[in-house]
CSV table of C-alpha atoms in Angstrom, one decimal:
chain,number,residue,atom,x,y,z
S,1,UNK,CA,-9.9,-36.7,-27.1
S,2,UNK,CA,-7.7,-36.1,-24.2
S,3,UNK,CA,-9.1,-34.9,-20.9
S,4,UNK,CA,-6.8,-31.6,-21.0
S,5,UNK,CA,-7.7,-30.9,-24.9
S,6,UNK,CA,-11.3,-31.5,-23.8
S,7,UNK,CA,-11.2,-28.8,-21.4
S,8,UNK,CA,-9.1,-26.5,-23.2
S,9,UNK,CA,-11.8,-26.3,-25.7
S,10,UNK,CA,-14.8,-26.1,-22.8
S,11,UNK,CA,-14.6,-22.4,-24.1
S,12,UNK,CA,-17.2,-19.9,-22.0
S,13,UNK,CA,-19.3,-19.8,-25.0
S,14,UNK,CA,-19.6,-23.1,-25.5
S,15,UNK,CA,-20.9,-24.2,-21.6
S,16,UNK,CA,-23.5,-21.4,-22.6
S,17,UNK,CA,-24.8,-23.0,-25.7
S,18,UNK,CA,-25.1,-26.4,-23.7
S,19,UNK,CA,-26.9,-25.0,-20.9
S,20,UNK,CA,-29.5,-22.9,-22.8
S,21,UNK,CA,-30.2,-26.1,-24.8
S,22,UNK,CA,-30.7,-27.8,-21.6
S,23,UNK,CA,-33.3,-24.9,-20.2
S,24,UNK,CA,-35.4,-24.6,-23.4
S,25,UNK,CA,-35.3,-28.3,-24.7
S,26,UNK,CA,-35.5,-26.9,-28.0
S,27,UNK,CA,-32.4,-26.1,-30.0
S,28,UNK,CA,-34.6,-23.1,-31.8
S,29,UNK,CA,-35.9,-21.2,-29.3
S,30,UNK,CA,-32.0,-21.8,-27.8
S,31,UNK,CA,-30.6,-20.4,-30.7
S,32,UNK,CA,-32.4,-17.3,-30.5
S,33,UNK,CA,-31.8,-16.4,-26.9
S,34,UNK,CA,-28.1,-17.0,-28.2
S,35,UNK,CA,-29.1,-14.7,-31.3
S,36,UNK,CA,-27.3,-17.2,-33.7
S,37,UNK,CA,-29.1,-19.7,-36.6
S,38,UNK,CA,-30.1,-23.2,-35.4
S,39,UNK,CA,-27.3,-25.0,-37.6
S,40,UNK,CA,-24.1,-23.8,-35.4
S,41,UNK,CA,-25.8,-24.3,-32.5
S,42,UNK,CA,-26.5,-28.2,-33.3
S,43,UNK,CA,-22.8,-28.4,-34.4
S,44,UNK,CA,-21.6,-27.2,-31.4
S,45,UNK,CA,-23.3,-29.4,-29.1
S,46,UNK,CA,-22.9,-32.6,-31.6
S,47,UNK,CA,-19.0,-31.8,-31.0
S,48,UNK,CA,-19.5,-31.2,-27.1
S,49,UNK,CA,-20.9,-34.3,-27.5
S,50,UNK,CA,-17.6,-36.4,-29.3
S,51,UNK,CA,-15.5,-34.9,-26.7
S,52,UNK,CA,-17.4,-35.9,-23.8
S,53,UNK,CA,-18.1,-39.2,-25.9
S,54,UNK,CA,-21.7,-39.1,-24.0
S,55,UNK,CA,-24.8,-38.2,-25.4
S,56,UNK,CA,-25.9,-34.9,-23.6
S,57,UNK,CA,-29.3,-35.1,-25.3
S,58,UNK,CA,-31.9,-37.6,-26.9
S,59,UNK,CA,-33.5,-35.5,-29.7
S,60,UNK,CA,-37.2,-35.8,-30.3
S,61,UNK,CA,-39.5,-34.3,-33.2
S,62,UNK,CA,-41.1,-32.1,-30.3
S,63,UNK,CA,-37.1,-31.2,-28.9
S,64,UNK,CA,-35.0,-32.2,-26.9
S,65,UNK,CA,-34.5,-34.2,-23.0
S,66,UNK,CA,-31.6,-34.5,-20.9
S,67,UNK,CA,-30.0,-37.8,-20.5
S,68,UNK,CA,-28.6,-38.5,-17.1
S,69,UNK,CA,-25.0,-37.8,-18.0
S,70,UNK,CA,-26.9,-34.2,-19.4
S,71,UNK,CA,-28.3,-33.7,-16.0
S,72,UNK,CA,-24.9,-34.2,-14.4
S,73,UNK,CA,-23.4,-32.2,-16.6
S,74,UNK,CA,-25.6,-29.2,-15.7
S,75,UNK,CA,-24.3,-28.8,-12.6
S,76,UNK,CA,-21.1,-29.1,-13.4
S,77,UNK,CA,-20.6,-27.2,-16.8
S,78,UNK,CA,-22.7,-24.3,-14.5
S,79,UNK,CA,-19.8,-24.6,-11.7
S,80,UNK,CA,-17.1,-24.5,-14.6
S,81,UNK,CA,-18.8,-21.0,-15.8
S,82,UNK,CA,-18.9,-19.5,-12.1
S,83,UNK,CA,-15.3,-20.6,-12.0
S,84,UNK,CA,-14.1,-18.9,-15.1
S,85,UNK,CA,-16.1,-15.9,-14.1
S,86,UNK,CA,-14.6,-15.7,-10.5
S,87,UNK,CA,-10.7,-16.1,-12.1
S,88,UNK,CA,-11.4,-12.8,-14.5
S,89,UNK,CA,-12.4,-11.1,-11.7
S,90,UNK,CA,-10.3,-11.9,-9.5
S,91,UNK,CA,-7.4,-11.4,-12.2
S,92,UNK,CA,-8.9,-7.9,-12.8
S,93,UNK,CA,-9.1,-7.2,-9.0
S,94,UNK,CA,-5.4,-7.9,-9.2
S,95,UNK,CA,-4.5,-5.8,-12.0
S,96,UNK,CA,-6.2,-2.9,-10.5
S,97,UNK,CA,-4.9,-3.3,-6.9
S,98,UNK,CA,-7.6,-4.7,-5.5
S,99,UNK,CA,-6.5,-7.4,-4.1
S,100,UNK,CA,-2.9,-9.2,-3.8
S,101,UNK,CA,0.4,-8.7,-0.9
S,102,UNK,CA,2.4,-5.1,-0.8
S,103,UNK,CA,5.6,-5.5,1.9
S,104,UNK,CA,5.2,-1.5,2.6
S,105,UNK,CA,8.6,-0.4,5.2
S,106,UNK,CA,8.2,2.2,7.5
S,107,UNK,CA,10.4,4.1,10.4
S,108,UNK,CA,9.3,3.6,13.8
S,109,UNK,CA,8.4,6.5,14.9
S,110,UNK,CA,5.9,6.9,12.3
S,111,UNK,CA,4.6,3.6,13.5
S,112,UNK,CA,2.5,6.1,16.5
S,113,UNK,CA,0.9,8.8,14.0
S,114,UNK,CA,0.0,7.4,10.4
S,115,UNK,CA,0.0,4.1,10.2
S,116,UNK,CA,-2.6,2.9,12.2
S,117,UNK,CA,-4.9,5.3,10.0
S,118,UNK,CA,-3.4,4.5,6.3
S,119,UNK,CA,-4.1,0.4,7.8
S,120,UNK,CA,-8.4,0.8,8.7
S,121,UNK,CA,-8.5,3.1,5.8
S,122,UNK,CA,-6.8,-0.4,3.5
S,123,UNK,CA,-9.2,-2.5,5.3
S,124,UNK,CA,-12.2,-0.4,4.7
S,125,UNK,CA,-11.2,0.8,1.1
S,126,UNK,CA,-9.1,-2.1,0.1
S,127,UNK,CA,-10.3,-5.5,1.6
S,128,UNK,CA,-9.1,-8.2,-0.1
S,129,UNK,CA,-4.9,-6.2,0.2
S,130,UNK,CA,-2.9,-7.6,2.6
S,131,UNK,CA,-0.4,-5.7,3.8
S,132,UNK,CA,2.9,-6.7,5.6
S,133,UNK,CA,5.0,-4.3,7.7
S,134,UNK,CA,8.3,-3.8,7.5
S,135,UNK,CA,10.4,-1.5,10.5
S,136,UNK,CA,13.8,-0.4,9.8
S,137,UNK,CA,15.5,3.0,9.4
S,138,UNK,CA,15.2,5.0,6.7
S,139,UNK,CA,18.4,4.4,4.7
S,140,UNK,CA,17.8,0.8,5.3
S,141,UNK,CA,13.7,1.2,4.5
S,142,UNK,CA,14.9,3.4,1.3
S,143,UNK,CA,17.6,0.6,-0.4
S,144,UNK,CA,14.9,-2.8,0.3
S,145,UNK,CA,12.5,-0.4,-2.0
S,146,UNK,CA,15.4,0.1,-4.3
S,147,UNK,CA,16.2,-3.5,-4.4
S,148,UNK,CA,12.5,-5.1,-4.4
S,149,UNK,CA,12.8,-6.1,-1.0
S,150,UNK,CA,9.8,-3.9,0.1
S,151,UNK,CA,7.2,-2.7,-2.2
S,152,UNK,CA,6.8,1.0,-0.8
S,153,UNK,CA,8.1,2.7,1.8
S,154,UNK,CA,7.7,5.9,4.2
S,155,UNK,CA,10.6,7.4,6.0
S,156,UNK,CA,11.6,10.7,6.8
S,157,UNK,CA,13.2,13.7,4.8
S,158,UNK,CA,15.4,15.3,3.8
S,159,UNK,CA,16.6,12.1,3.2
S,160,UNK,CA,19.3,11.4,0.1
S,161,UNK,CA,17.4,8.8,-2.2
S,162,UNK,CA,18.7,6.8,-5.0
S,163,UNK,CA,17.6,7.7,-8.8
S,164,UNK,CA,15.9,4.9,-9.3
S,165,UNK,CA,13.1,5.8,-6.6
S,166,UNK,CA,10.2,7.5,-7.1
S,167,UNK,CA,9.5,9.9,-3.9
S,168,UNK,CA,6.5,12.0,-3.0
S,169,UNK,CA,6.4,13.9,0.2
S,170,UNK,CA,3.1,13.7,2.3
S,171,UNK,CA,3.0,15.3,5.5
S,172,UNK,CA,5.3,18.0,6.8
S,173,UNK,CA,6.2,18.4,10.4
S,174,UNK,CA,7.9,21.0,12.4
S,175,UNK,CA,11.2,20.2,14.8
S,176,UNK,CA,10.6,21.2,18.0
S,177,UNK,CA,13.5,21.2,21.1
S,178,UNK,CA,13.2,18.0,23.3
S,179,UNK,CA,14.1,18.7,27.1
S,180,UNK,CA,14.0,17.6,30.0
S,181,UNK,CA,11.3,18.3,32.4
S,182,UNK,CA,13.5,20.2,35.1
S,183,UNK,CA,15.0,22.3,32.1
S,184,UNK,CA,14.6,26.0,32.7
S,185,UNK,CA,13.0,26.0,29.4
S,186,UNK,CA,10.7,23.1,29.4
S,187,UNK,CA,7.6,25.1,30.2
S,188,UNK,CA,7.6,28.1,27.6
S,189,UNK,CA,5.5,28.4,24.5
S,190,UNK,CA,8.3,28.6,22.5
S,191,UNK,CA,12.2,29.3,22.7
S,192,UNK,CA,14.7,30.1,19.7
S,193,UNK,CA,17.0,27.2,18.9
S,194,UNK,CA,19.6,29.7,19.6
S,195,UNK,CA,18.1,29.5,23.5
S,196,UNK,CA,20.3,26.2,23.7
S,197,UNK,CA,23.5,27.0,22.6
S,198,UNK,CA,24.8,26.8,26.0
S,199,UNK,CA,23.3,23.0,26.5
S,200,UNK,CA,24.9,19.9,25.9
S,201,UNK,CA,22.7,18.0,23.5
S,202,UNK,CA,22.9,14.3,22.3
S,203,UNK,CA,23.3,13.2,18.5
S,204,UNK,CA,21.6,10.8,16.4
S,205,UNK,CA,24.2,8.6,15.0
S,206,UNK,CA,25.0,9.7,11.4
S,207,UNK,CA,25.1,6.2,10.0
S,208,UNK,CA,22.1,4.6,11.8
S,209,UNK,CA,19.9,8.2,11.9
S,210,UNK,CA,21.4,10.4,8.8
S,211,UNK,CA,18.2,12.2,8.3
S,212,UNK,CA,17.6,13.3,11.9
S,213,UNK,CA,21.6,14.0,12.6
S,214,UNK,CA,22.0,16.0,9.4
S,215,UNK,CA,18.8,18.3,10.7
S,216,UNK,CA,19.7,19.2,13.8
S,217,UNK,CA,23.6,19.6,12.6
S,218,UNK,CA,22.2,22.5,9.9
S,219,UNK,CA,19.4,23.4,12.0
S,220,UNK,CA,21.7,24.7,14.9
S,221,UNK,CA,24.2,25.8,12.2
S,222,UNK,CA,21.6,28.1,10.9
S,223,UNK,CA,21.2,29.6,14.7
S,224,UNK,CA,24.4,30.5,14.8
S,225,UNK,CA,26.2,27.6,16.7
S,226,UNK,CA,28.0,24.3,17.0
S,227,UNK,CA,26.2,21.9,19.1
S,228,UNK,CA,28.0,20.8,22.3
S,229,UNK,CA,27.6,16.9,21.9
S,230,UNK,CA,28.0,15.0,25.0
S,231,UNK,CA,26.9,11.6,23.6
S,232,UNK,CA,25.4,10.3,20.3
S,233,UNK,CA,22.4,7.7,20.0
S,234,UNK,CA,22.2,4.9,17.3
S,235,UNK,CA,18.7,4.9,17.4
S,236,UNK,CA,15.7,7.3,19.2
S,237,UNK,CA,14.8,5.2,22.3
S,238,UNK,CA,18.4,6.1,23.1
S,239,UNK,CA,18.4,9.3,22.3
S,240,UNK,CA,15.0,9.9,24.4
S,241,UNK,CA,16.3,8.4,27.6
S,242,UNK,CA,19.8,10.7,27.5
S,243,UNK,CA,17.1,13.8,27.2
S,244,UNK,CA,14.6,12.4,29.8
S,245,UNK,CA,17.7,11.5,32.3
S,246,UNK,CA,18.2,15.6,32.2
S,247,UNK,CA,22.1,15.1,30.8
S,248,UNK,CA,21.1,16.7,27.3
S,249,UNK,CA,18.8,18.1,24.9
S,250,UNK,CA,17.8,17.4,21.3
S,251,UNK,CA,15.4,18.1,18.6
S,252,UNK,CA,12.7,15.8,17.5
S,253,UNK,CA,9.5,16.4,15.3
S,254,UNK,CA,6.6,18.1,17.2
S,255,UNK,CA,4.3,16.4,15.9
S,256,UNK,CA,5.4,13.4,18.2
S,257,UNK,CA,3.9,14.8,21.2
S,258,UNK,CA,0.6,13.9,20.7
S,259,UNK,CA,1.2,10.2,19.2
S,260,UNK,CA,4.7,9.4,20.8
S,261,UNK,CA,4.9,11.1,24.0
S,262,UNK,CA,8.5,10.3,26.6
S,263,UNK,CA,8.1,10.1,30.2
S,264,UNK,CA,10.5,13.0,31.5
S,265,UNK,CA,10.7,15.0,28.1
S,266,UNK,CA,9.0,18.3,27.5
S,267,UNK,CA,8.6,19.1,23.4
S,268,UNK,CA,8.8,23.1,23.2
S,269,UNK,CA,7.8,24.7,20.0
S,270,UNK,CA,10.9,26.5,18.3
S,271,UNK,CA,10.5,29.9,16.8
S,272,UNK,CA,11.2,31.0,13.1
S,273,UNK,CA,10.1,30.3,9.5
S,274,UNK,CA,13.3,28.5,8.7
S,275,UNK,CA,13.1,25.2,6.4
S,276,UNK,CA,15.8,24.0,8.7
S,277,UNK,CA,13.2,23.5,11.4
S,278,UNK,CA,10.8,21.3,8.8
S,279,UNK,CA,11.1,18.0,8.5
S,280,UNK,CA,9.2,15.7,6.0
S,281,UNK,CA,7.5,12.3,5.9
S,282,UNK,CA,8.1,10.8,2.2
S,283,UNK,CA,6.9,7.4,0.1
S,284,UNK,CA,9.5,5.7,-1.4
S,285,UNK,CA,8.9,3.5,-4.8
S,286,UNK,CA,10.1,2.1,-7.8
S,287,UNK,CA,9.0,3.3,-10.8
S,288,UNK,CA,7.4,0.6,-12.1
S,289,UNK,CA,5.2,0.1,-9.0
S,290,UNK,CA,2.1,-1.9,-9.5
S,291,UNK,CA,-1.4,-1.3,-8.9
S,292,UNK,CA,-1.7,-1.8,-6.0
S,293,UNK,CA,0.9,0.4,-4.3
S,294,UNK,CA,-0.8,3.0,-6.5
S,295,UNK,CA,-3.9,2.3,-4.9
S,296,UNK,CA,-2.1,2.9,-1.5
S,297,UNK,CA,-0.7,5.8,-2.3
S,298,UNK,CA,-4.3,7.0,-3.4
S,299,UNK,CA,-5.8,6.5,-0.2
S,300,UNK,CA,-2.9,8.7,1.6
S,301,UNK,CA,-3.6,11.8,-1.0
S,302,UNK,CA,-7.0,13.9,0.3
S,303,UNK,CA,-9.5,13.5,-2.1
S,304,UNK,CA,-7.4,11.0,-4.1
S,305,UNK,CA,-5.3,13.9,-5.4
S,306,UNK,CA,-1.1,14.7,-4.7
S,307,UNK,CA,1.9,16.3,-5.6
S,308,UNK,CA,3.9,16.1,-8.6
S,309,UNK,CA,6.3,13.0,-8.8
S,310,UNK,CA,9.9,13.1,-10.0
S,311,UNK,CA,12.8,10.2,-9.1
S,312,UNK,CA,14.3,11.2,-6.1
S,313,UNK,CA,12.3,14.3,-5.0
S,314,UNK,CA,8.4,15.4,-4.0
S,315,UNK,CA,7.0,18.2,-3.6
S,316,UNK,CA,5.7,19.7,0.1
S,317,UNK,CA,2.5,19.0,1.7
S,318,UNK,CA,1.2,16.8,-1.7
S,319,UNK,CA,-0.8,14.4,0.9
S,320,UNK,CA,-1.2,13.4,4.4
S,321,UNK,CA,-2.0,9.6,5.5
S,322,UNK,CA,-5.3,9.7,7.9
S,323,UNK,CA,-3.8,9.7,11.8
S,324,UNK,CA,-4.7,7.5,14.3
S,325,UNK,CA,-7.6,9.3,17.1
């Protein structure tokens, strides 16, 4: 018999049966540990035997001795069992999201306030899950999800989403006015958007920040004016130094001042209910996601719970990812 059809047939069972033989030296007391008749039992070793084409055993009328290629083959046929045991494990740990790679993408900003928290809570929940990051903007995080680039991804809404993604909003943050420190406004508890119609303010660029520059377009639309733009910014660094050089003003979450806080900007809280002034952080997958994004997405929901889930769209406040102290 040929190696490879030898141990195709070195079945789990069968490296049983051989080594309770070898600890009882006596196929019947072997056979009943088993809980199967003697007969079998013999057969099955006598054909171990042919394929190995060694005798495991010399047989005696008092039962049965190892012969030195049986004594090898303890040791072996045991390491063979502890093998096949650690692959269905590990196989399982797999399935279930235990273990394996997720590419997860992610905004940068978001970078500061959630995921150094969702990352220890992985490590400590989630140990053998290795997770690569991912940092790109959220049109470009949103279509490497789409495509199977990137496993899952968190980015910031509204944000317009392809059908084929599965979306589920998170957190949800309030928009609060960036200014400059010497602004006359930079030290009150709160102003009304309308406070800076007179200010010039600078724009995220639409195609590199579409999220951000379609909120503060409808947000100051809502307040009853046009924003004066006196420059636009491809990406927020930019847009943080025009504030902080006290040419302009603009709108950022508020959430950002404790994890993500600009040298020469002031965040000041903006008045009103309005869902204009809300901003949301989402995760972004495909439908068919495997276990172990699902396990992620577990560890981000308090108590293991979350909103409903429908392509394209979530539902507000459904979980929050653990922040960073």
């Amino acid at each position: 018999m040929s190696a490879a059809r030898l141990a195709a047939r070195l079945s789990k069972r069968l490296l049983e049966q051989f080594l309770v033989v070898a600890d009882e030296k006596q196929f019947g007391r072997a056979a009943e540990r088993l809980v199967m008749s003697q007969p079998p039992l013999s057969q099955s070793i006598q054909r171990l035997e042919r394929g190995l084409g060694v005798r495991l055993f010399e047989r005696g009328p008092g039962g049965v001795s190892l012969t030195p290629a049986g004594e090898a083959f303890v040791v072996d046929a045991q390491r063979l069992l502890n093998a096949q045991s650690a692959a269905v494990e590990r196989v399982r740990r797999i399935a279930s999201g235990l273990e394996g790679d997720v590419r997860l993408g992610y905004v940068s900003v978001l970078s500061h306030h959630y995921l150094p928290g969702l990352l220890r809570s992985a490590a400590q929940e989630l140990p053998g899950l290795r997770i690569h990051l991912c940092q790109d903007s959220s049109v470009a995080v949103a279509d490497m999800v789409r495509s199977g680039a990137l496993d899952l991804g968190f980015l910031r809404g509204p944000a317009p989403l392809s059908d084929e993604l599965v979306s589920e909003v998170f957190a949800v943050e309030r928009i609060a006015a960036a200014l400059p420190l010497e602004h006359p406004l930079a030290g009150a508890d709160e102003i009304h958007l309308a406070d800076l119609r007179s200010d010039d303010f600078v724009l995220p660029d639409a195609a590199a920040l579409p999220t951000l520059a379609q909120q503060l377009q409808l947000a100051c639309a809502e307040a009853g004016f046009a924003p004066r733009v006196r420059a636009v910014a491809d990406d927020l660094s930019s847009l943080f130094s025009y504030v902080a050089s006290g040419l302009c003003v603009s709108l950022r979450p508020e959430l950002l001042r404790e994890g993500f806080p600009i040298p020469g900007v002031a965040l000041v809280p903006l008045r009103g209910a309005s869902r204009r002034l809300e901003t949301s952080v989402v995760a972004v997958r495909r439908p068919e996601a495997d276990a172990a994004v699902l396990r992620l997405l577990e560890l981000v929901r308090p108590g293991g719970g979350g909103g409903r889930e429908k392509p394209g769209e979530g539902e507000p406040g459904a979980a929050v990812i653990p922040s960073s102290p």
